[in-house]
CSV table of C-alpha atoms in Angstrom, one decimal:
chain,number,residue,atom,x,y,z
A,6,GLU,CA,-0.2,0.1,0.1
A,7,ASP,CA,1.1,3.7,-0.5
A,8,CYS,CA,1.0,4.0,3.4
A,9,ASP,CA,4.0,1.6,3.7
A,10,ILE,CA,7.1,3.0,4.4
A,11,GLU,CA,10.5,1.2,4.1
A,12,GLN,CA,11.7,0.9,7.8
A,13,ILE,CA,15.1,1.6,8.6
A,14,ASP,CA,17.2,0.0,11.1
A,15,PRO,CA,18.9,1.9,13.4
A,16,LYS,CA,21.3,-0.2,14.3
A,17,ARG,CA,22.7,-0.1,10.9
A,18,THR,CA,22.8,3.6,10.1
A,19,ASP,CA,23.5,4.8,13.4
A,20,PRO,CA,27.3,2.9,15.5
A,21,GLU,CA,26.0,4.2,18.6
A,22,TYR,CA,22.5,3.2,18.5
A,23,PHE,CA,21.9,1.6,22.1
A,24,VAL,CA,18.7,0.4,23.5
A,25,TYR,CA,18.4,0.8,27.2
A,26,GLU,CA,16.4,1.9,30.4
A,27,CYS,CA,16.6,3.9,33.5
A,28,LEU,CA,15.5,2.0,36.6
A,29,ASN,CA,15.1,3.0,40.5
A,30,VAL,CA,15.7,0.7,43.4
A,31,GLU,CA,12.3,-0.5,43.9
A,32,GLU,CA,11.8,-1.5,39.6
A,33,VAL,CA,15.5,-3.4,39.9
A,34,GLU,CA,14.1,-4.8,43.2
A,35,LYS,CA,10.7,-6.1,41.8
A,36,LEU,CA,12.9,-7.6,39.0
A,37,LEU,CA,15.0,-9.8,41.0
A,38,ASN,CA,12.6,-10.8,42.8
A,39,GLU,CA,10.4,-12.1,40.1
A,40,SER,CA,13.2,-13.9,39.1
A,41,VAL,CA,14.1,-15.6,41.7
A,42,GLU,CA,10.5,-16.3,42.6
A,43,LYS,CA,9.7,-18.0,38.9
A,44,LEU,CA,13.3,-20.3,39.8
A,45,SER,CA,12.1,-21.3,43.3
A,46,THR,CA,8.7,-22.1,41.6
A,47,GLN,CA,10.3,-24.0,39.1
A,48,LEU,CA,13.0,-26.1,40.9
A,49,GLN,CA,10.6,-26.5,44.3
A,50,ILE,CA,13.5,-25.0,46.4
A,51,THR,CA,13.4,-21.8,49.2
A,52,PRO,CA,13.6,-18.1,48.0
A,53,SER,CA,16.6,-17.9,49.3
A,54,LEU,CA,18.2,-20.6,48.4
A,55,ALA,CA,17.5,-19.9,44.5
A,56,LYS,CA,18.9,-16.2,45.0
A,57,VAL,CA,22.0,-17.7,45.6
A,58,LEU,CA,22.2,-20.0,43.1
A,59,LEU,CA,21.2,-17.3,41.0
A,60,HIS,CA,24.1,-14.7,42.3
A,61,GLU,CA,26.6,-17.3,41.8
A,62,THR,CA,25.2,-18.2,37.6
A,63,ARG,CA,25.0,-14.6,36.8
A,64,TRP,CA,21.5,-14.8,36.9
A,65,ASN,CA,21.1,-17.0,34.2
A,66,THR,CA,18.5,-19.2,35.2
A,67,ALA,CA,18.6,-21.7,32.1
A,68,GLU,CA,21.7,-22.7,33.6
A,69,VAL,CA,20.9,-23.7,37.4
A,70,ILE,CA,17.4,-25.5,36.3
A,71,GLU,CA,20.0,-27.4,34.0
A,72,ARG,CA,23.1,-27.7,36.6
A,73,TYR,CA,21.0,-28.3,39.5
A,74,ARG,CA,18.4,-31.3,37.1
A,75,ASN,CA,21.8,-32.8,35.8
A,76,ASN,CA,23.9,-33.0,39.6
A,77,ALA,CA,22.1,-30.7,42.6
A,78,SER,CA,25.2,-32.2,44.7
A,79,ASN,CA,28.1,-30.5,42.4
A,80,LEU,CA,26.2,-27.0,41.7
A,81,LEU,CA,25.5,-26.4,45.8
A,82,VAL,CA,28.6,-27.3,46.5
A,83,SER,CA,30.7,-24.9,43.9
A,84,ALA,CA,27.8,-22.2,44.9
A,85,ARG,CA,29.5,-22.4,48.7
A,86,ILE,CA,26.3,-23.9,50.0
A,87,LYS,CA,27.1,-26.8,50.9
A,88,ALA,CA,30.6,-28.9,52.4
A,89,ALA,CA,32.3,-30.9,50.0
A,90,ALA,CA,33.1,-33.6,52.0
A,91,PRO,CA,32.9,-33.7,56.3
A,92,SER,CA,35.4,-30.8,57.0
A,93,ALA,CA,35.3,-30.8,60.8
A,94,PRO,CA,35.5,-33.5,63.7
A,95,THR,CA,32.2,-34.1,64.9
A,96,PRO,CA,30.9,-31.4,67.1
A,97,PRO,CA,31.6,-31.8,70.9
A,98,PRO,CA,28.1,-33.8,72.1
A,99,PRO,CA,25.8,-31.9,74.5
A,100,THR,CA,26.2,-32.6,77.8
A,101,GLN,CA,23.6,-32.4,80.8
A,102,THR,CA,23.7,-30.4,83.9
A,103,PRO,CA,21.6,-30.7,86.7
A,104,VAL,CA,19.2,-27.9,87.7
A,105,PRO,CA,19.2,-28.4,91.8
A,106,SER,CA,16.1,-29.0,93.2
A,107,THR,CA,13.7,-26.4,94.7
A,108,SER,CA,12.2,-28.0,97.0
A,109,ALA,CA,12.3,-31.7,98.8
A,110,GLY,CA,11.1,-34.4,97.2
A,111,VAL,CA,11.4,-32.9,93.5
A,112,THR,CA,13.9,-33.9,91.2
A,113,ALA,CA,15.5,-31.8,88.0
A,114,CYS,CA,14.7,-32.1,84.9
A,115,CYS,CA,18.2,-31.3,82.9
A,116,TYR,CA,18.9,-29.6,79.8
A,117,ARG,CA,21.6,-30.0,76.8
A,118,THR,CA,24.8,-27.7,76.6
A,119,GLN,CA,27.0,-27.1,74.6
A,120,LEU,CA,30.8,-25.4,73.9
A,121,CYS,CA,31.1,-22.9,71.8
A,122,PRO,CA,34.8,-23.2,70.5
A,123,VAL,CA,34.9,-19.0,69.4
A,124,CYS,CA,34.0,-17.8,72.6
A,125,VAL,CA,34.7,-20.8,75.0
A,126,THR,CA,31.2,-20.5,76.8
A,127,VAL,CA,29.0,-23.2,77.8
A,128,GLN,CA,25.5,-22.3,76.9
A,129,SER,CA,22.1,-24.2,76.2
A,130,THR,CA,21.9,-25.6,72.6
A,131,ASP,CA,18.8,-23.7,71.6
A,132,LYS,CA,21.7,-20.2,71.1
A,133,PHE,CA,23.4,-22.1,69.3
A,134,HIS,CA,23.4,-22.4,65.0
A,135,SER,CA,25.1,-24.3,62.2
A,136,LEU,CA,25.5,-24.1,58.7
A,137,SER,CA,25.3,-27.2,55.8
A,138,CYS,CA,28.8,-27.6,57.1
A,139,GLN,CA,27.6,-28.9,60.5
A,140,HIS,CA,29.9,-26.2,62.4
A,141,SER,CA,28.1,-24.8,65.4
A,142,PHE,CA,28.7,-21.8,67.1
A,143,CYS,CA,26.7,-19.8,69.7
A,144,ARG,CA,24.6,-16.6,68.7
A,145,ASP,CA,26.2,-13.6,69.8
A,146,CYS,CA,29.3,-15.3,68.2
A,147,TRP,CA,27.7,-15.5,65.2
A,148,ALA,CA,26.2,-11.8,65.4
A,149,MET,CA,29.4,-10.3,66.3
A,150,HIS,CA,31.0,-12.4,63.1
A,151,PHE,CA,28.3,-10.6,60.8
A,152,GLU,CA,28.4,-6.9,62.4
A,153,ILE,CA,32.6,-7.4,61.4
A,154,GLN,CA,32.0,-8.4,58.0
A,155,ILE,CA,29.2,-6.1,57.3
A,156,GLY,CA,31.5,-3.6,58.4
A,157,GLN,CA,34.2,-4.3,56.2
A,158,GLY,CA,31.8,-4.2,53.3
A,159,ILE,CA,31.1,-7.6,52.8
A,160,SER,CA,27.5,-9.7,52.6
A,161,THR,CA,27.0,-12.4,49.6
A,162,GLN,CA,30.3,-13.4,51.0
A,163,ILE,CA,30.1,-13.8,54.4
A,164,GLU,CA,31.4,-17.4,55.0
A,165,CYS,CA,31.2,-20.1,58.0
A,166,MET,CA,33.5,-19.1,60.9
A,167,GLU,CA,35.3,-22.3,60.9
A,168,GLN,CA,39.0,-22.1,59.4
A,169,ARG,CA,39.4,-23.5,56.0
A,170,CYS,CA,35.5,-23.7,55.7
A,171,ASP,CA,34.3,-21.6,53.0
A,172,VAL,CA,30.1,-22.3,53.2
A,173,ARG,CA,28.5,-19.5,53.0
A,174,VAL,CA,26.2,-17.7,55.3
A,175,PRO,CA,22.8,-17.7,54.4
A,176,GLU,CA,20.9,-15.0,53.9
A,177,ASP,CA,18.3,-15.7,56.0
A,178,LEU,CA,20.5,-16.8,59.3
A,179,VAL,CA,22.2,-13.0,59.1
A,180,LEU,CA,18.4,-11.3,59.0
A,181,THR,CA,18.2,-13.6,61.9
A,182,LEU,CA,21.0,-13.0,64.2
A,183,LEU,CA,21.2,-9.4,63.5
A,184,ASN,CA,19.7,-7.4,65.7
A,185,ARG,CA,20.5,-3.0,65.6
A,186,PRO,CA,17.5,-1.3,62.2
A,187,MET,CA,21.0,0.6,60.7
A,188,LEU,CA,22.9,-2.3,60.5
A,189,ARG,CA,20.1,-4.9,58.4
A,190,ASP,CA,19.7,-1.6,56.4
A,191,LYS,CA,23.5,-1.6,55.9
A,192,TYR,CA,23.7,-5.1,55.3
A,193,GLN,CA,20.2,-5.2,52.9
A,194,GLN,CA,22.0,-2.4,50.4
A,195,PHE,CA,25.1,-4.3,50.4
A,196,THR,CA,23.4,-7.7,49.1
A,197,PHE,CA,21.1,-5.5,46.5
A,198,ALA,CA,24.6,-3.7,45.4
A,199,ASP,CA,26.0,-7.4,44.8
A,200,TYR,CA,23.5,-9.2,43.3
A,201,VAL,CA,23.3,-5.9,40.8
A,202,LYS,CA,26.8,-6.1,40.5
A,203,SER,CA,26.6,-9.8,39.0
A,204,HIS,CA,23.4,-9.4,36.7
A,205,PRO,CA,25.0,-8.9,33.2
A,206,GLU,CA,22.3,-6.6,32.1
A,207,LEU,CA,21.9,-4.2,35.1
A,208,ARG,CA,25.1,-1.6,35.9
A,209,PHE,CA,24.8,1.2,38.8
A,210,CYS,CA,24.7,5.2,37.1
A,211,PRO,CA,28.3,6.0,37.9
A,212,GLY,CA,27.1,9.7,38.4
A,213,PRO,CA,28.2,11.3,42.4
A,214,ASN,CA,25.0,9.9,44.6
A,215,CYS,CA,22.6,9.0,41.6
A,216,GLN,CA,20.3,5.2,42.4
A,217,THR,CA,19.2,5.1,38.9
A,218,ILE,CA,20.7,2.1,37.3
A,219,ILE,CA,20.7,1.3,33.8
A,220,ARG,CA,19.9,-1.6,32.4
A,221,SER,CA,19.7,-3.3,29.1
A,222,GLN,CA,20.0,-6.6,27.1
A,223,ASP,CA,23.3,-5.6,24.5
A,224,ILE,CA,26.1,-6.0,26.8
A,225,SER,CA,28.1,-3.6,24.3
A,226,PRO,CA,30.8,-0.8,24.9
A,227,LYS,CA,28.0,2.1,24.2
A,228,LYS,CA,26.7,5.1,25.7
A,229,ALA,CA,24.4,5.4,28.5
A,230,VAL,CA,23.3,8.7,29.9
A,231,CYS,CA,21.1,8.4,32.9
A,232,ARG,CA,18.2,10.3,32.6
A,233,MET,CA,18.5,11.9,36.4
A,234,CYS,CA,22.1,13.1,36.8
A,235,LYS,CA,22.6,13.3,33.1
A,236,THR,CA,26.5,11.0,33.2
A,237,ALA,CA,27.3,9.4,30.5
A,238,PHE,CA,29.3,6.4,30.5
A,239,CYS,CA,30.1,2.7,28.6
A,240,PHE,CA,27.4,0.1,29.5
A,241,ARG,CA,29.8,-2.4,29.7
A,242,CYS,CA,33.3,-1.8,31.4
A,243,GLY,CA,31.1,1.3,33.5
A,244,THR,CA,34.0,3.8,33.1
A,245,ASP,CA,33.7,7.0,30.6
A,246,TYR,CA,32.6,6.2,27.4
A,247,HIS,CA,35.8,5.9,24.8
A,248,ALA,CA,34.7,5.0,21.3
A,249,PRO,CA,36.2,4.0,19.3
A,250,THR,CA,38.8,2.2,21.7
A,251,ASP,CA,37.3,-1.2,23.2
A,252,CYS,CA,37.1,-1.7,26.8
A,253,GLN,CA,40.5,-3.4,27.2
A,254,ILE,CA,41.7,-1.8,25.5
A,255,ILE,CA,41.2,1.8,27.3
A,256,ARG,CA,42.5,0.2,30.6
A,257,LYS,CA,45.9,-0.1,28.9
A,258,TRP,CA,46.5,3.0,27.7
A,259,LEU,CA,44.9,4.9,31.1
A,260,THR,CA,47.0,2.7,32.7
A,261,LYS,CA,50.1,3.6,30.9
A,262,CYS,CA,49.2,7.2,31.5
A,263,ALA,CA,49.2,6.9,34.9
A,264,ASP,CA,52.5,5.4,35.2
A,265,ASP,CA,53.8,7.6,32.4
A,266,SER,CA,52.4,10.6,33.7
A,267,GLU,CA,55.6,12.6,35.1
A,268,THR,CA,57.9,11.7,31.6
A,269,ALA,CA,54.7,13.5,29.7
A,270,ASN,CA,54.8,15.8,32.2
A,271,TYR,CA,56.0,18.9,29.7
A,272,ILE,CA,53.5,18.6,27.6
A,273,SER,CA,50.9,20.3,30.4
A,274,ALA,CA,52.3,23.6,29.2
A,275,HIS,CA,49.9,25.6,27.2
A,276,THR,CA,52.3,27.7,25.5
A,277,LYS,CA,54.3,27.7,22.3
A,278,ASP,CA,56.6,30.3,20.2
A,279,CYS,CA,54.6,31.2,16.9
A,280,PRO,CA,57.5,29.5,14.5
A,281,LYS,CA,57.5,32.2,12.6
A,282,CYS,CA,58.2,36.0,14.6
A,283,HIS,CA,58.6,33.4,17.7
A,284,ILE,CA,56.7,35.0,20.0
A,285,CYS,CA,54.8,33.0,23.1
A,286,ILE,CA,51.9,32.5,22.7
A,287,GLU,CA,49.1,30.9,24.7
A,288,LYS,CA,45.9,28.3,23.4
A,289,ASN,CA,42.9,30.3,24.4
A,290,GLY,CA,40.3,28.4,22.7
A,291,GLY,CA,39.4,24.6,21.6
A,292,CYS,CA,40.2,25.2,17.7
A,293,ASN,CA,44.0,23.9,16.7
A,294,HIS,CA,44.3,27.0,14.1
A,295,MET,CA,45.9,29.2,16.0
A,296,GLN,CA,46.6,32.9,14.5
A,297,CYS,CA,49.7,34.6,15.7
A,298,PHE,CA,48.6,38.0,17.5
A,299,ASN,CA,51.6,39.6,16.8
A,300,CYS,CA,52.5,38.9,12.9
A,301,LYS,CA,48.9,37.6,12.1
A,302,HIS,CA,50.6,34.4,11.1
A,303,ASP,CA,48.1,30.8,10.6
A,304,PHE,CA,49.7,27.7,11.6
A,305,CYS,CA,48.8,24.3,13.4
A,306,TRP,CA,49.1,24.4,17.0
A,307,MET,CA,50.2,20.4,17.2
A,308,CYS,CA,52.5,20.7,15.2
A,309,LEU,CA,53.7,24.0,13.8
A,310,GLY,CA,52.9,23.7,10.2
A,311,ASP,CA,51.8,26.5,8.5
A,312,TRP,CA,48.0,26.4,8.4
A,313,LYS,CA,47.5,27.3,4.5
A,314,ALA,CA,49.1,24.2,3.3
A,315,HIS,CA,48.0,22.2,6.4
A,316,GLY,CA,44.3,21.3,4.5
A,317,SER,CA,47.0,18.7,2.8
A,318,GLU,CA,48.7,17.7,5.6
A,319,TYR,CA,46.8,16.2,8.2
A,320,TYR,CA,47.5,12.7,7.2
A,321,GLU,CA,51.1,14.0,7.8
A,322,CYS,CA,50.4,15.6,11.4
A,323,SER,CA,48.0,13.4,13.3
A,324,ARG,CA,50.2,10.0,12.5
A,325,TYR,CA,53.0,9.0,13.7
A,326,LYS,CA,56.3,7.7,11.3
A,327,GLU,CA,57.6,4.8,12.7
A,328,ASN,CA,61.6,4.2,11.7
A,329,PRO,CA,61.8,1.6,9.7
A,330,ASN,CA,65.5,0.6,11.0
A,331,ILE,CA,64.3,0.5,15.0
A,332,ALA,CA,64.2,-3.7,15.1
A,333,HIS,CA,68.2,-3.4,14.5
A,334,GLU,CA,69.3,0.2,17.1
A,335,SER,CA,70.2,-0.8,20.4
A,336,VAL,CA,68.2,-1.5,23.2
A,337,HIS,CA,68.8,1.8,24.6
A,338,ALA,CA,67.8,3.3,21.0
A,339,GLN,CA,64.5,0.9,21.3
A,340,ALA,CA,63.3,3.0,24.2
A,341,ARG,CA,64.1,6.3,23.2
A,342,GLU,CA,61.5,5.4,19.8
A,343,ALA,CA,58.8,4.1,22.3
A,344,LEU,CA,58.9,7.0,24.8
A,345,LYS,CA,58.6,8.8,21.4
A,346,LYS,CA,55.7,7.0,20.2
A,347,TYR,CA,53.8,7.3,23.4
A,348,LEU,CA,54.4,11.0,23.1
A,349,HIS,CA,53.4,11.7,20.4
A,350,TYR,CA,49.6,9.8,20.7
A,351,TYR,CA,49.8,11.1,24.4
A,352,GLU,CA,50.5,14.6,23.4
A,353,ARG,CA,47.4,15.1,21.2
A,354,TRP,CA,45.3,13.0,23.5
A,355,GLU,CA,45.4,15.2,26.2
A,356,ASN,CA,45.1,18.7,23.4
A,357,HIS,CA,41.9,17.2,22.4
A,358,SER,CA,40.8,17.1,26.4
A,359,LYS,CA,42.0,20.8,26.8
A,360,SER,CA,40.3,21.4,24.0
A,361,LEU,CA,36.9,20.7,24.6
A,362,GLN,CA,37.3,22.3,28.3
A,363,LEU,CA,38.5,26.0,26.5
A,364,GLU,CA,35.3,25.1,23.7
A,365,GLN,CA,33.1,24.4,26.8
A,366,GLN,CA,34.1,28.0,27.9
A,367,THR,CA,33.8,30.0,24.2
A,368,LEU,CA,29.9,28.0,25.0
A,369,ASP,CA,29.4,29.7,28.0
A,370,ARG,CA,30.1,33.3,26.2
A,371,MET,CA,28.5,32.7,23.8
A,372,LYS,CA,25.6,31.9,25.9
A,373,ALA,CA,26.3,35.1,27.5
A,374,ARG,CA,26.2,37.1,24.2
A,375,ILE,CA,23.3,35.4,22.7
A,376,ASN,CA,21.2,36.3,26.1
A,377,GLU,CA,21.9,39.9,25.9
A,378,LYS,CA,21.1,39.9,22.0
A,379,VAL,CA,17.5,38.5,23.1
A,380,MET,CA,17.7,40.7,26.3
A,381,LYS,CA,17.6,44.3,23.2
A,382,GLY,CA,15.3,42.9,21.0
A,383,LEU,CA,17.9,41.2,18.5
A,384,GLY,CA,15.8,37.3,17.5
A,385,THR,CA,14.7,35.2,20.4
A,386,TRP,CA,16.9,31.8,21.2
A,387,ILE,CA,15.0,29.4,18.7
A,388,ASP,CA,17.0,31.8,16.1
A,389,TRP,CA,20.1,31.3,17.8
A,390,GLN,CA,19.4,27.9,18.2
A,391,HIS,CA,21.7,26.7,15.7
A,392,LEU,CA,24.7,28.2,17.6
A,393,PHE,CA,24.2,25.9,20.4
A,394,ASP,CA,23.6,22.6,18.0
A,395,ALA,CA,27.0,23.4,16.7
A,396,ALA,CA,28.9,23.8,19.7
A,397,THR,CA,27.2,20.3,20.9
A,398,LEU,CA,28.8,18.9,17.9
A,399,LEU,CA,31.9,19.9,18.0
A,400,ALA,CA,32.0,18.7,21.5
A,401,LYS,CA,30.9,15.0,20.5
A,402,CYS,CA,32.9,14.9,17.4
A,403,ARG,CA,36.0,15.8,19.7
A,404,TYR,CA,35.4,13.9,22.1
A,405,THR,CA,35.7,11.1,19.3
A,406,LEU,CA,38.7,12.0,18.3
A,407,GLN,CA,40.1,11.7,21.6
A,408,TYR,CA,39.5,8.1,22.1
A,409,THR,CA,40.7,7.7,18.4
A,410,TYR,CA,44.4,8.2,19.9
A,411,PRO,CA,44.8,5.1,22.2
A,412,TYR,CA,42.6,3.4,19.6
A,413,ALA,CA,46.1,4.5,17.3
A,414,TYR,CA,48.6,3.6,19.4
A,415,TYR,CA,47.8,-0.1,19.9
A,416,MET,CA,46.4,-0.8,16.3
A,417,ASP,CA,48.4,-3.6,14.2
A,418,SER,CA,46.2,-4.2,11.0
A,419,ARG,CA,44.1,-1.7,9.2
A,420,LYS,CA,46.1,1.0,10.8
A,421,GLU,CA,46.8,3.1,7.1
A,422,LEU,CA,43.1,3.5,6.4
A,423,PHE,CA,42.2,4.3,10.1
A,424,GLU,CA,44.8,7.3,10.4
A,425,TYR,CA,43.6,8.7,6.7
A,426,GLN,CA,40.1,8.6,8.2
A,427,GLN,CA,41.2,10.4,12.4
A,428,ALA,CA,43.1,13.0,9.3
A,429,GLN,CA,39.6,13.8,7.6
A,430,LEU,CA,37.8,14.0,11.4
A,431,GLU,CA,40.3,16.0,12.8
A,432,ALA,CA,40.6,18.3,9.8
A,433,GLU,CA,36.8,19.2,9.4
A,434,ILE,CA,37.4,19.4,13.9
A,435,GLU,CA,39.2,22.2,13.1
A,436,ASN,CA,37.1,23.7,10.8
A,437,LEU,CA,34.1,23.5,12.1
A,438,SER,CA,35.9,25.0,16.0
A,439,TRP,CA,37.3,27.8,13.5
A,440,LYS,CA,33.5,28.3,12.5
A,441,VAL,CA,31.5,27.9,15.6
A,442,GLU,CA,34.8,30.2,17.3
A,443,ARG,CA,33.4,32.9,15.1
A,444,ALA,CA,29.6,31.2,14.8
A,445,GLU,CA,27.9,35.0,15.4
A,446,THR,CA,29.1,36.3,11.8
A,447,THR,CA,29.2,33.0,9.8
A,448,ASP,CA,27.0,32.1,7.5
A,449,ARG,CA,24.2,30.0,8.6
A,450,GLY,CA,24.0,27.3,6.0
A,451,GLU,CA,27.6,27.4,6.0
A,452,LEU,CA,27.7,26.2,9.8
A,453,GLU,CA,25.0,23.6,9.1
A,454,ASN,CA,26.8,22.7,5.9
A,455,GLN,CA,30.3,22.1,8.3
A,456,MET,CA,28.3,20.3,10.9
A,457,ASP,CA,27.2,17.9,8.7
A,458,ILE,CA,30.3,17.2,6.6
A,459,ALA,CA,32.4,16.6,10.6
A,460,GLU,CA,29.3,13.9,11.7
A,461,LYS,CA,29.3,12.2,8.9
A,462,ARG,CA,33.2,11.4,9.0
A,463,ARG,CA,32.9,11.2,12.3
A,464,THR,CA,30.5,8.4,12.0
A,465,THR,CA,32.0,6.5,9.0
A,466,LEU,CA,34.9,6.0,11.1
A,467,LEU,CA,32.8,4.7,14.1
A,468,LYS,CA,31.0,2.2,11.3
A,469,ASP,CA,34.6,0.9,9.9
A,470,PHE,CA,36.1,0.8,13.8
A,471,PHE,CA,34.0,0.8,16.6
A,472,PRO,CA,34.4,-2.8,18.2
A,473,THR,CA,30.5,-3.4,19.0
A,474,GLU,CA,29.8,-7.0,19.2
A,475,ALA,CA,29.1,-8.2,22.7
């Protein structure tokens, strides 16, 4: 029919397309409890046991059911619910202690007692509790053990007090013996956090003091944005979003940057000399297209090359030129070459990070000027909306560009294609940055055309190199 329109799959057109939902604590508790009740019903086990088994298998209901029906005993041992074998001597038998008669001719009945191996006191057997391992301790010692463990942030991993016994203490026993309400609440908060962290589809928002939990069935390194605090992060690893670099590589890069920070301190300076008149220049904007205030010479902040010829030389500016003879050099020469390579990429990584901060300042100044224009009746906020869209896109593109440098540092194959696309993206970002910093005097059509070009370059690079597989 005429109304039939071909549906475009956003997964194919947008490399950052990601379906997720933001949930609160109550919604997640309901979600987890539904899984517990379902498993409890299917296997005819207690909810407490079902919860431990799900937690142990990362909430894989099908795996729990299969393993339980194949060999329930092995599953319980691997989940540390049941002891693998008798790991302790038989507890000392209860003793009978006579109770003195209260009156002549009346025989007192006997009561059973037991020695607690922790506090070494003899108490009535009804004050003792034991786990499946049969290790028995008095109520007060268990309560003290729980309090110490919770104080250390341990909840689902609380174990038996017997040495070399790793049987877990069930949640219902902990809650039964904890008398202080604040301690019970803390324990339940810790267990809830453990359950969320073990669930592959759930992530805590890393925003400060945010209780939102993100849920997605797509376990890939895509960007999730919390609807409450607006924090953006990688759903797979929970750190700052880092496309096109994958989670393992960005961890290696950040570790290396932390280890080599002292070596790279020299690049923290914000000034360079003009390559023509040699006057000292401070970078006060995000754009790498610099113009000397003294001699008006246009040059690139990164390589100090002439900007007029730079449009055709971005590939040379952003790529690192390997020494083809380095394998035959001395160990010291190879070490210097390795440091030189690292600093090449680190300098560009750090430069774009600082450019993002400077461009935020540019945006703030732009807002103030536009607000002043609106107050004077020179248009409305809607008339100037395209400037904010341009600044937002610029930040988005530069953020992606920043994370291309760790990717390039570690990559081996397809490097020439990647560096070509990286250089093309960088060139369009600098063109956009130049126009955004002069947005009020730039033709709107020209600005929007540059926005379109920059975004297409960014999307093309992500489609070709972003590792989105789960």
